[in-house]
PDB file of C-alpha atoms and ligand atoms in Angstrom:
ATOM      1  CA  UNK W   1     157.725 167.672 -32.245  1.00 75.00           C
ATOM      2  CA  UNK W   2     156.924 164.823 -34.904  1.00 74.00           C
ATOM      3  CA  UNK W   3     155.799 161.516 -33.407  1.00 74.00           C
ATOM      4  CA  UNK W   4     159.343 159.880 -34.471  1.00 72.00           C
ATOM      5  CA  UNK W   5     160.989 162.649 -31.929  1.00 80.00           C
ATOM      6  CA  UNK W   6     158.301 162.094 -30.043  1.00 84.00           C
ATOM      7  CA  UNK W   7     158.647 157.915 -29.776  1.00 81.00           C
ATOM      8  CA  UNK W   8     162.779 157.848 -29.709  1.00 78.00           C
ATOM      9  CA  UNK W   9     162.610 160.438 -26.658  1.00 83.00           C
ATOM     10  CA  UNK W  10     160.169 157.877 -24.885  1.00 84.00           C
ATOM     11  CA  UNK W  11     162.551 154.817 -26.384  1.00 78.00           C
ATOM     12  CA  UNK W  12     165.220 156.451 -24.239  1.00 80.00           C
ATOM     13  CA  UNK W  13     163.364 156.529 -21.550  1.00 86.00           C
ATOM     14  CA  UNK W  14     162.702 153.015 -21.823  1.00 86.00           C
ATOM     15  CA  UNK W  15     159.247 153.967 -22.318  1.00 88.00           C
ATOM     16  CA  UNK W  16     158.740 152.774 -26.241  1.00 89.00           C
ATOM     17  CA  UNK W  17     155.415 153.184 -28.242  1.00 90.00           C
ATOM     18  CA  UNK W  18     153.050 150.221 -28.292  1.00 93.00           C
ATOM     19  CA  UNK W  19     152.192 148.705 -31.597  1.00 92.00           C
ATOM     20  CA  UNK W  20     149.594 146.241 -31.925  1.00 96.00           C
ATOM     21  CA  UNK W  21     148.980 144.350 -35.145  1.00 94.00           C
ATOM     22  CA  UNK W  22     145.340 142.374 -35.335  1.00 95.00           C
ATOM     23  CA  UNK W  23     143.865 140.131 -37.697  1.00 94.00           C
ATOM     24  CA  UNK W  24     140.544 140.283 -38.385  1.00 94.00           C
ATOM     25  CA  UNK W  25     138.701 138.219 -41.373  1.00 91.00           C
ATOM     26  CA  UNK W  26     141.989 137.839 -43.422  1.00 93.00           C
ATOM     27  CA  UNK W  27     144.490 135.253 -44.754  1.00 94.00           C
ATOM     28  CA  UNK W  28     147.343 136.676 -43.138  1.00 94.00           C
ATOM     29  CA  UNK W  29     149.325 137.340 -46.091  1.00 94.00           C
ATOM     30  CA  UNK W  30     149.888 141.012 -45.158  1.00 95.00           C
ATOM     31  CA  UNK W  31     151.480 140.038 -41.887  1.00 92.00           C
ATOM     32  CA  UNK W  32     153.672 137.205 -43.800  1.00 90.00           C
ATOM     33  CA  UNK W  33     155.370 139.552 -45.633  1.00 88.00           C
ATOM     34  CA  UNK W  34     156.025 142.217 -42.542  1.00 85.00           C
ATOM     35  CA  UNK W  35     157.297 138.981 -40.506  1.00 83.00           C
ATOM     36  CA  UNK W  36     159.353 137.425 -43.619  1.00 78.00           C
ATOM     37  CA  UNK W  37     160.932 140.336 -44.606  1.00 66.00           C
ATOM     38  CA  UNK W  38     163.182 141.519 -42.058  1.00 66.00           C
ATOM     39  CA  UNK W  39     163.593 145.327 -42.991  1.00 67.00           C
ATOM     40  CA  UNK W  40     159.730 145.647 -42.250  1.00 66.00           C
ATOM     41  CA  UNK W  41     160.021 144.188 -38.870  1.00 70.00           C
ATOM     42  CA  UNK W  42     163.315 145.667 -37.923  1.00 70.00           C
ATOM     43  CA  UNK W  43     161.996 149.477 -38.722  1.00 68.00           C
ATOM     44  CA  UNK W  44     158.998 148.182 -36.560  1.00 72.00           C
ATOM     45  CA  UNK W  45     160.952 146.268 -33.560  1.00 74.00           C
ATOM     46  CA  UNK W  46     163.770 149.399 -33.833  1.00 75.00           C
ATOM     47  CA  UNK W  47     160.762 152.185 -32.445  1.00 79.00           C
ATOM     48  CA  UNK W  48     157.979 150.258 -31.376  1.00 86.00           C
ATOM     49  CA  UNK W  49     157.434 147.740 -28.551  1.00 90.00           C
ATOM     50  CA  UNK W  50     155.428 145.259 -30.559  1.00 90.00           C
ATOM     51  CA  UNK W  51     152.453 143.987 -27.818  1.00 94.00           C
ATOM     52  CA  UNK W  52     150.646 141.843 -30.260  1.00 94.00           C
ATOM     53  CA  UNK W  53     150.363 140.079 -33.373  1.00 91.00           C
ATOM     54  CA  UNK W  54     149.326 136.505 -33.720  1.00 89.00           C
ATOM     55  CA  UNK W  55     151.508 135.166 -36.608  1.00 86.00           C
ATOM     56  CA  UNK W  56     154.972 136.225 -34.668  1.00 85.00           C
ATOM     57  CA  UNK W  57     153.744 135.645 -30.958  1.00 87.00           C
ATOM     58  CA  UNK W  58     151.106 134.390 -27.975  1.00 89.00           C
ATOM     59  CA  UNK W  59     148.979 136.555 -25.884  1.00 89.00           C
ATOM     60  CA  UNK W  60     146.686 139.237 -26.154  1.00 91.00           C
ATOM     61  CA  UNK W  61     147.777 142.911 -24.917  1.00 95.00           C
ATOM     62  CA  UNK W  62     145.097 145.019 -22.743  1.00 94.00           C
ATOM     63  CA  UNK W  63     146.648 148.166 -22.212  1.00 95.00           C
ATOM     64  CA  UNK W  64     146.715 151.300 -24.316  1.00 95.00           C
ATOM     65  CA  UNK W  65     147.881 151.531 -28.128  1.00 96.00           C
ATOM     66  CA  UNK W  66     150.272 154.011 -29.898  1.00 92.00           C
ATOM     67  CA  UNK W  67     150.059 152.451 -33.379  1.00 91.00           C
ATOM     68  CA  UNK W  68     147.238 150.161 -33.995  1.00 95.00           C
ATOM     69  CA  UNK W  69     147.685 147.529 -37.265  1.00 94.00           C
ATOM     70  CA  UNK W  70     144.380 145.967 -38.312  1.00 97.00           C
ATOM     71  CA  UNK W  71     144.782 143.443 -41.345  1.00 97.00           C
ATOM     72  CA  UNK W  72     141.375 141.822 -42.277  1.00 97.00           C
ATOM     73  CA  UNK W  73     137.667 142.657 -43.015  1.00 96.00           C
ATOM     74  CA  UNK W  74     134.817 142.638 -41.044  1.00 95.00           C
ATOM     75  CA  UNK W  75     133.002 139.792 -40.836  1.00 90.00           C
ATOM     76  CA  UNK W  76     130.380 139.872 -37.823  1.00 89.00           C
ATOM     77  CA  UNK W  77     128.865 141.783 -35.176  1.00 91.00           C
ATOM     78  CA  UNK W  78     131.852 140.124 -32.632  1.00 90.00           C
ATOM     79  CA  UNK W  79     134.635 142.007 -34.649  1.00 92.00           C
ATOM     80  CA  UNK W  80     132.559 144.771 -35.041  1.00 95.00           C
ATOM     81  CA  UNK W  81     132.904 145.362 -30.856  1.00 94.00           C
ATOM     82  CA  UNK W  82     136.099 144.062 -30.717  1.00 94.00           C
ATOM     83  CA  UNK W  83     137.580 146.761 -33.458  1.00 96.00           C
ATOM     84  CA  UNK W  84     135.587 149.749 -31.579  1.00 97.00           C
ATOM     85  CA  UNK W  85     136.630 148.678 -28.561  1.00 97.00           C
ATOM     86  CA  UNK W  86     140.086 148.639 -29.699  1.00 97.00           C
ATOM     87  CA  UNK W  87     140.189 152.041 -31.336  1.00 98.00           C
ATOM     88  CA  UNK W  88     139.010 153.730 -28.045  1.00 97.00           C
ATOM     89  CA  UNK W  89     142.353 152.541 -26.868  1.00 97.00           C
ATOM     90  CA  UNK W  90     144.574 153.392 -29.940  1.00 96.00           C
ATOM     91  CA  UNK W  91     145.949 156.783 -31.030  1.00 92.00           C
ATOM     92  CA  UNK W  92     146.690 155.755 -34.685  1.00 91.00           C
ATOM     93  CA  UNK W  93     145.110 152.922 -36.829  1.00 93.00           C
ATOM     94  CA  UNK W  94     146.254 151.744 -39.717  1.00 93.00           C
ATOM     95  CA  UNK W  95     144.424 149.715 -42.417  1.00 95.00           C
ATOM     96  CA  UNK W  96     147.071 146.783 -44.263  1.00 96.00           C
ATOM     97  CA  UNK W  97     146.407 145.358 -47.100  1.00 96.00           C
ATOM     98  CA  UNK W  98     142.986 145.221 -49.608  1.00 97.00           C
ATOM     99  CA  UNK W  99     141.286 143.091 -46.967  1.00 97.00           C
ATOM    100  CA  UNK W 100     140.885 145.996 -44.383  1.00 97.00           C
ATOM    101  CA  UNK W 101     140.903 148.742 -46.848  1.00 96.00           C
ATOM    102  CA  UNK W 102     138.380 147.477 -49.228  1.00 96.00           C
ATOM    103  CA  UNK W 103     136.753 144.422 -47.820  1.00 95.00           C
ATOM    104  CA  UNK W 104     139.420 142.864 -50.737  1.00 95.00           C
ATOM    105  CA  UNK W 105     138.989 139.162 -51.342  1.00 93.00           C
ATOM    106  CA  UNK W 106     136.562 138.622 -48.412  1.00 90.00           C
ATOM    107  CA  UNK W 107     134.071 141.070 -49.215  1.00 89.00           C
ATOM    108  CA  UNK W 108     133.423 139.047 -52.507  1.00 89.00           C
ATOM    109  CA  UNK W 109     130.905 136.934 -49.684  1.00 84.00           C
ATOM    110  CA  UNK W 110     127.517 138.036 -50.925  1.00 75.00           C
ATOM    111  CA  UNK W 111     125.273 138.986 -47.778  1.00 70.00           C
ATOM    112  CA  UNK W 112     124.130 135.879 -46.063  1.00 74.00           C
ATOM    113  CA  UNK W 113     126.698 133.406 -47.101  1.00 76.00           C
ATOM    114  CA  UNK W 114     129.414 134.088 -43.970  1.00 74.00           C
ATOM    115  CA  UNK W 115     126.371 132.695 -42.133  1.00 75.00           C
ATOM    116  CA  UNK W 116     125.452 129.569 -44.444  1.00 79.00           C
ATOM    117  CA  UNK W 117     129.368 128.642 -44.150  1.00 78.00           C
ATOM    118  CA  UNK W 118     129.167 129.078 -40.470  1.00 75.00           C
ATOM    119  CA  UNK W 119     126.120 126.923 -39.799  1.00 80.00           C
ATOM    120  CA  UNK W 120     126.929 124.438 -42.084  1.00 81.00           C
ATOM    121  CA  UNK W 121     130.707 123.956 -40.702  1.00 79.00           C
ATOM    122  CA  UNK W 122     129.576 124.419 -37.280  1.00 77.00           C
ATOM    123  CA  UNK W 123     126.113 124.683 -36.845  1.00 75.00           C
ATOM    124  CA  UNK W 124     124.518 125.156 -33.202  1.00 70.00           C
ATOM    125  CA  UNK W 125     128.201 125.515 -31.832  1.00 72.00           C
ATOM    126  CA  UNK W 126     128.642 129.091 -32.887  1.00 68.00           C
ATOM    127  CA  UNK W 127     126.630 131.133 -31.344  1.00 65.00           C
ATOM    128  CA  UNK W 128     125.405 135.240 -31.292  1.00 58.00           C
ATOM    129  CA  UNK W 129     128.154 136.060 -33.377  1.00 70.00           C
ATOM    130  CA  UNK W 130     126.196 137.883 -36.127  1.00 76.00           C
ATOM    131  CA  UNK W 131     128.008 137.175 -39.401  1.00 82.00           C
ATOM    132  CA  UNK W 132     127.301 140.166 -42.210  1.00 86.00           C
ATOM    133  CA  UNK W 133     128.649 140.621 -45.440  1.00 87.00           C
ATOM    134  CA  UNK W 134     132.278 141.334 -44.906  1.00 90.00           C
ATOM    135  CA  UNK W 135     133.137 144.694 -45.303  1.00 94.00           C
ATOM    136  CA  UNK W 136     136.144 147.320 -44.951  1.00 97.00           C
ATOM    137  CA  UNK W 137     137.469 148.766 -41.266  1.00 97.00           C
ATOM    138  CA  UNK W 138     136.694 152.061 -42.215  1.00 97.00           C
ATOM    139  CA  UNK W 139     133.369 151.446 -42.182  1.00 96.00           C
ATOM    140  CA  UNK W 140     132.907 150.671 -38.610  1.00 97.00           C
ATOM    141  CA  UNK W 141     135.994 152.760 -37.154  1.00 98.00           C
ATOM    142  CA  UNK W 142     137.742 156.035 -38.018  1.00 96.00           C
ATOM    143  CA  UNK W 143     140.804 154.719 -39.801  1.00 94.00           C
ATOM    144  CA  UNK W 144     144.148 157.361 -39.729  1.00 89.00           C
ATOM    145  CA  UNK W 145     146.664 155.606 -42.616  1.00 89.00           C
ATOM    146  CA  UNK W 146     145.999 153.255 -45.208  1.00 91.00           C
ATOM    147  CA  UNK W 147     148.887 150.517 -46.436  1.00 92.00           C
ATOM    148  CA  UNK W 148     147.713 149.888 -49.916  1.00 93.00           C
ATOM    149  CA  UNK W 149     147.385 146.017 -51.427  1.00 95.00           C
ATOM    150  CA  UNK W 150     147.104 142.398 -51.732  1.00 97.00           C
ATOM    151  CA  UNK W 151     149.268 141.233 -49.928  1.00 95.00           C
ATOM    152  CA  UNK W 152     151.136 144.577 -49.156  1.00 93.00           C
ATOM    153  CA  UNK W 153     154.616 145.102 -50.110  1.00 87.00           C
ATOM    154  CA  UNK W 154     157.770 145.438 -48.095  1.00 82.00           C
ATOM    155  CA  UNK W 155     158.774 148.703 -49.652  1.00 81.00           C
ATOM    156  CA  UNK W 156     155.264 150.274 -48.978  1.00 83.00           C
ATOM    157  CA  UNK W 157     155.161 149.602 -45.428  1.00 83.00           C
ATOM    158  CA  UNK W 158     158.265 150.760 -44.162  1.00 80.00           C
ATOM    159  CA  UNK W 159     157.669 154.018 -46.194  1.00 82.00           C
ATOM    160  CA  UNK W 160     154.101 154.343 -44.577  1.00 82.00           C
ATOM    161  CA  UNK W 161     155.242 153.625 -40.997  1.00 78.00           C
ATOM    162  CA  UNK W 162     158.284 156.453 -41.464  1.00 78.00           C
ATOM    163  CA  UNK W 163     155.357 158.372 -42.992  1.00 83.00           C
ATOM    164  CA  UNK W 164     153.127 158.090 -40.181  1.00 77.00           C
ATOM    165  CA  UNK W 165     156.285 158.792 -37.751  1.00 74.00           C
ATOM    166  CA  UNK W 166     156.920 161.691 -39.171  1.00 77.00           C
ATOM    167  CA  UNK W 167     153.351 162.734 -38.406  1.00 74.00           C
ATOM    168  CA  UNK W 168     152.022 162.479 -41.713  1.00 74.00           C
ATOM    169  CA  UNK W 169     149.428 160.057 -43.723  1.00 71.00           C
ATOM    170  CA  UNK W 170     150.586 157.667 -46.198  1.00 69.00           C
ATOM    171  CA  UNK W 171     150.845 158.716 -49.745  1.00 64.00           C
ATOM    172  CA  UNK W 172     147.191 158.174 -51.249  1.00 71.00           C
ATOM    173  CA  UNK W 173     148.528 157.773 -55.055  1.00 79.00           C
ATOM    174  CA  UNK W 174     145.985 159.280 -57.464  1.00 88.00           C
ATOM    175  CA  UNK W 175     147.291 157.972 -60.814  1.00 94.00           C
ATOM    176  CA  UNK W 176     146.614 154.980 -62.348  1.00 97.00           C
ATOM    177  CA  UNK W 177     149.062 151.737 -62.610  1.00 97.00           C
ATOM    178  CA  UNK W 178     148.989 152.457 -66.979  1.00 97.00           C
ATOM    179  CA  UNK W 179     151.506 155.607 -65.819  1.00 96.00           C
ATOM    180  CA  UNK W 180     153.895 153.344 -64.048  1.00 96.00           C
ATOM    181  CA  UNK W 181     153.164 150.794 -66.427  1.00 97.00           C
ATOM    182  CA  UNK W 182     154.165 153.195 -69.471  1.00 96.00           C
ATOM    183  CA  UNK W 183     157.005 154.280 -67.751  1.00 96.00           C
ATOM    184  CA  UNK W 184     158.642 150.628 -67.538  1.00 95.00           C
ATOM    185  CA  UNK W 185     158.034 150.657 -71.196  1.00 94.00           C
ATOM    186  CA  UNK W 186     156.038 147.153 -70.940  1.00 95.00           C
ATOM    187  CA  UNK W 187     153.370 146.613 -73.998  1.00 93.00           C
ATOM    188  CA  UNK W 188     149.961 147.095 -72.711  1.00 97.00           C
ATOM    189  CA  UNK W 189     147.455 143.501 -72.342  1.00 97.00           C
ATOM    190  CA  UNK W 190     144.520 145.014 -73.281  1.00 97.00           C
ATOM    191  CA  UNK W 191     145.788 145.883 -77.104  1.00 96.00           C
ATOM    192  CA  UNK W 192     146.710 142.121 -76.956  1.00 96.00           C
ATOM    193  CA  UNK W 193     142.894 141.026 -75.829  1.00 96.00           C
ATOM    194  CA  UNK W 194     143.732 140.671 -72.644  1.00 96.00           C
ATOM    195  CA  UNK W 195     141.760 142.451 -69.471  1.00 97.00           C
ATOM    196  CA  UNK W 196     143.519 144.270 -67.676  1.00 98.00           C
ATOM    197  CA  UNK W 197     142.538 147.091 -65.062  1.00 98.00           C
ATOM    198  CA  UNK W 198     145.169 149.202 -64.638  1.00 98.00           C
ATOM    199  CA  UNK W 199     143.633 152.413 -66.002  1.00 98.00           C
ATOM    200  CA  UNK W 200     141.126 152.570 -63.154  1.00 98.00           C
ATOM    201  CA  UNK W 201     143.844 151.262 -60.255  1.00 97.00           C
ATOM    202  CA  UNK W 202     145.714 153.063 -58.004  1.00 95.00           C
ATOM    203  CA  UNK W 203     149.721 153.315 -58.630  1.00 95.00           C
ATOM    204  CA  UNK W 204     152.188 153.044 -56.501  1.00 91.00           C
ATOM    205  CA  UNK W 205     153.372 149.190 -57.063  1.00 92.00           C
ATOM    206  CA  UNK W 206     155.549 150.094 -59.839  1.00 93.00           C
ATOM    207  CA  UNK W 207     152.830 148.211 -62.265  1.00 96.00           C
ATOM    208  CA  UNK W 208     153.948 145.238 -60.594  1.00 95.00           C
ATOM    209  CA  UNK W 209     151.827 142.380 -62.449  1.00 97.00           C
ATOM    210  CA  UNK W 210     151.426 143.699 -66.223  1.00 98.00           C
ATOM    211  CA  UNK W 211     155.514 143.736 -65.696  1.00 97.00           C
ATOM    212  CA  UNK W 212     155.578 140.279 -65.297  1.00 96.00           C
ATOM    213  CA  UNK W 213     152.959 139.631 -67.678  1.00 95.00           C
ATOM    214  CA  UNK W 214     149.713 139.521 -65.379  1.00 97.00           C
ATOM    215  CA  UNK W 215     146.764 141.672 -65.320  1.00 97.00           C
ATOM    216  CA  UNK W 216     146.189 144.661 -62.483  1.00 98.00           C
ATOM    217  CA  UNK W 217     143.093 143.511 -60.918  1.00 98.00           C
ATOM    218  CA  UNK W 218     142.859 146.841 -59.006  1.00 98.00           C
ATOM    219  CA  UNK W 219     144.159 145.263 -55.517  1.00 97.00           C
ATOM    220  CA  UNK W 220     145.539 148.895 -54.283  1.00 96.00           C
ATOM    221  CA  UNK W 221     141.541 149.918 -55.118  1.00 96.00           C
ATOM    222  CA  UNK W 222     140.329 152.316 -57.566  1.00 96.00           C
ATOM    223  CA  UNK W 223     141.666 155.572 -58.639  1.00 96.00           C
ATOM    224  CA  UNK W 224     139.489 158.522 -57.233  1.00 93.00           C
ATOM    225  CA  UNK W 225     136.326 159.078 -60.278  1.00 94.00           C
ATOM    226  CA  UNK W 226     137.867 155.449 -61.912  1.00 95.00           C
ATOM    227  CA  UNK W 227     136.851 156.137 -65.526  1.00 96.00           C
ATOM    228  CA  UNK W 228     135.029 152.577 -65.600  1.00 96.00           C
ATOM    229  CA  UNK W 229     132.925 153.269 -68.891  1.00 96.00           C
ATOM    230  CA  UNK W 230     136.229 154.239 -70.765  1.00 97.00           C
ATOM    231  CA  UNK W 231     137.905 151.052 -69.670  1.00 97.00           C
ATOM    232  CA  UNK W 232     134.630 149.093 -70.995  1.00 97.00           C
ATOM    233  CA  UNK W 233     134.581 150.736 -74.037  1.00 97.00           C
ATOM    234  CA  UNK W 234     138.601 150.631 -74.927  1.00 96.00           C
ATOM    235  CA  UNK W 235     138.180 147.006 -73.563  1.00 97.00           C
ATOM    236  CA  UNK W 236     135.119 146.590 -76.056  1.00 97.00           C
ATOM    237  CA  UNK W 237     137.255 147.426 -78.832  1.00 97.00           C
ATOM    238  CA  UNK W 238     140.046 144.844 -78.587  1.00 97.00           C
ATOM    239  CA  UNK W 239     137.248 142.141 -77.594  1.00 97.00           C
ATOM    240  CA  UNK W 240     137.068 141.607 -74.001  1.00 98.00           C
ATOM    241  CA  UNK W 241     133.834 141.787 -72.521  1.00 97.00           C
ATOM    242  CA  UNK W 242     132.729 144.145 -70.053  1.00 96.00           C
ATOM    243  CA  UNK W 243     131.709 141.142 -67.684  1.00 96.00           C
ATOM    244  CA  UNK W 244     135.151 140.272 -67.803  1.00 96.00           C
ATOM    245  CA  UNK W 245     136.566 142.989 -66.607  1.00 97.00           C
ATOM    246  CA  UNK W 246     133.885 143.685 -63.936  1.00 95.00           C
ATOM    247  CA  UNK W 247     134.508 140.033 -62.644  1.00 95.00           C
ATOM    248  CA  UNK W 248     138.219 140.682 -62.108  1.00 96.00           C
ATOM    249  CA  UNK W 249     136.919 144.637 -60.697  1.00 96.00           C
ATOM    250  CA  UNK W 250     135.155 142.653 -58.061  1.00 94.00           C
ATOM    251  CA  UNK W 251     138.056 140.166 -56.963  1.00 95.00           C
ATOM    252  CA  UNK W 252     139.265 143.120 -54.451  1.00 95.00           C
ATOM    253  CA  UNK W 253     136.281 145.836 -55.011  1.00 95.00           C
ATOM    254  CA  UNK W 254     133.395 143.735 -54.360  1.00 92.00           C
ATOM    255  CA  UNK W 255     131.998 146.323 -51.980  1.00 88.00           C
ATOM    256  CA  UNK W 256     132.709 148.975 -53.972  1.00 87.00           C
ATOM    257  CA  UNK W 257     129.648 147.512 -56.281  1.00 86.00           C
ATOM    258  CA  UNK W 258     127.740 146.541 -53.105  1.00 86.00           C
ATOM    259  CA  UNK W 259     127.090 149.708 -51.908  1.00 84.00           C
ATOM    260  CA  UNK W 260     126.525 151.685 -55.434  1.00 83.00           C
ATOM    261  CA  UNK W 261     123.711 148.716 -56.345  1.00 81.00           C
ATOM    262  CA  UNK W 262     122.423 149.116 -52.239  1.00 80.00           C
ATOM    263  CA  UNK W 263     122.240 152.703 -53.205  1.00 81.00           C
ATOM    264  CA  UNK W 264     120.257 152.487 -56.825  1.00 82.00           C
ATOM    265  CA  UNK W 265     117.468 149.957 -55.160  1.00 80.00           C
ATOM    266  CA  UNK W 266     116.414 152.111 -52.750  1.00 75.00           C
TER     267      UNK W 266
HETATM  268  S1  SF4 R 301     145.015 141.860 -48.379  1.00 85.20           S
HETATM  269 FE1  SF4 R 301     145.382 139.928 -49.484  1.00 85.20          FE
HETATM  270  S2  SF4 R 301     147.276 139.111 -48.588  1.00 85.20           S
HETATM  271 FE2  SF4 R 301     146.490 140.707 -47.183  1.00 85.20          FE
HETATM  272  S3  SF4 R 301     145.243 139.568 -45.715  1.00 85.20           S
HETATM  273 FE3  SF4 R 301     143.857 140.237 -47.338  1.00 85.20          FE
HETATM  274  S4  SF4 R 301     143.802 138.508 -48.792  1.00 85.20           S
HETATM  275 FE4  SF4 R 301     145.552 138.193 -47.472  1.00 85.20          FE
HETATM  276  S1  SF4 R 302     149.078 146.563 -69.420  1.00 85.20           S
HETATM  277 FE1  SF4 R 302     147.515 147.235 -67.967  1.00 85.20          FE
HETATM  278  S2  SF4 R 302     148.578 148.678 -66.639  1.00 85.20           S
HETATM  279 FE2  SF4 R 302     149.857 148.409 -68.454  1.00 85.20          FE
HETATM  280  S3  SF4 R 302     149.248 150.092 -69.801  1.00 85.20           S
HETATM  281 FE3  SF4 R 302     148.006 148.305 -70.367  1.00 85.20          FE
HETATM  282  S4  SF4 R 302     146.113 148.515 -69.164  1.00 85.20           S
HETATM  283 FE4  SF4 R 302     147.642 149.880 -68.254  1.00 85.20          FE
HETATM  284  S1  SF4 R 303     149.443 145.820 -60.780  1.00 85.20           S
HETATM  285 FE1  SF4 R 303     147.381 146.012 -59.937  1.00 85.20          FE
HETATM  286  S2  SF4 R 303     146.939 144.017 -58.995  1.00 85.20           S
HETATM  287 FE2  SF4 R 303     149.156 144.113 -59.385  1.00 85.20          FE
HETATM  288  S3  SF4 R 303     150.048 144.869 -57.444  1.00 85.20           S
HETATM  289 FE3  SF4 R 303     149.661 146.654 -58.740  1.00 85.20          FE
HETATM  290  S4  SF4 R 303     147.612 147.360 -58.163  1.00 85.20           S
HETATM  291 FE4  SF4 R 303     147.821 145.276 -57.388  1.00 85.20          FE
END
């Protein structure tokens, strides 16, 4: 029986799945757009007996967790507890958005400066809450389902919670944006100077900004074995530098980098 058949049988009981959707360090854009948009939150409210999630409603659930939402990095020791503690009680945990996938926008806080911020806004008020480097879920708890992006989009989550319901895992897209991008027929940035990092992103958003004229800064992460020195040197060639493009690699993959330089000075 697939968890769908599974969760409608217990919906007719009256006995619907629990979903809980919790913010950690994050700017709740991922849970604007599944509030906003109402196809998101219908396919949710439709199955699921939503507990908790603090953009739509008060409270804070106790109980046990079918489908478990986290949206947000890691930012301290506090989370750290709270998240394990909350994936003892959850069957399923999902990662939304760059944030909790990657340690996205967030994780560009070198180590030490979630703690100067702290102090200096609050000072001896906030205590024993051990602020680190902000860093991706996955790191701390197993993670079952990934929703890729920043923010998400409408389209991906409803297609990764009927995913999930069917008792599967998420499509983990292994080409790059440039074959969605090609597809669309747009002209490609970097031939006009610009940088661009599709070639090293993961698809799957329809090469949403280079068809509006933006560049990809890789916010669905990087493509498994990203061929980073080919994009440097292609880059190279129509004059953008290579610190240009690792700047905008960082705006989402900053701990990507962390842990590859961790790794080279030991
Ligand atoms: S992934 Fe982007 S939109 Fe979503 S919470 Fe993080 S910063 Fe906000
Ligand atoms: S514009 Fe960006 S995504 Fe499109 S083909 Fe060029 S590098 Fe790839
Ligand atoms: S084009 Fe790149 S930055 Fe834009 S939505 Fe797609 S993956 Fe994210």
């Amino acid at each position: 029986m697939s968890k769908l058949e599974e969760y409608k049988l217990r919906a007719e009981r009256g006995d619907k799945p629990t979903l809980v959707y919790a913010e950690l360090g994050s700017c709740d854009g991922c849970s604007m757009i599944i509030v906003n948009l109402d196809t998101t939150l219908l396919a949710l409210v439709d199955v699921f007996d939503i507990k908790q999630m603090r953009i739509a409603m008060r409270g804070v659930y106790e109980g046990p967790i079918d489908v478990l939402m986290l949206e947000g990095a890691v930012t301290c020791e506090e989370e750290a507890l709270e998240l394990r503690e909350l994936r003892k009680r959850a069957d399923y945990v999902i990662a939304v958005g760059a944030c909790a996938e990657l340690g996205g926008i967030p994780g560009m806080a070198p180590a030490g400066a979630v703690k100067k911020a702290q102090d200096g806004a609050f000072g001896a008020h906030v205590k024993g809450q051990g602020p680190f480097a902000p860093r991706p879920i996955h790191e701390i708890i197993k993670v079952d389902g990934v929703i890729h992006g920043c923010p998400i989009t409408t389209a991906d989550a409803v297609r990764a919670i009927r995913v999930i319901l069917a008792g599967g895992r998420p499509d983990y897209s292994d080409r790059p944006v440039c074959t969605e991008c090609v597809l669309k027929d747009n002209g490609c940035l970097l031939l006009e100077g610009r940088a661009c990092l599709g070639a090293v992103t993961r698809a799957g958003c329809d090469a949403g900004c280079p068809s509006v004229g933006g560049y990809c800064w890789a916010c669905r992460g990087l493509v498994p074995d990203a061929p980073l020195n080919a994009l440097y040197n292609i880059a190279e060639l129509h004059g953008i530098s290579k610190a240009d493009i690792e700047r905008k690699l960082r705006m989402a993959n900053q701990r990507h980098f962390t842990l590859i330089e961790e790794k080279e000075t030991k």
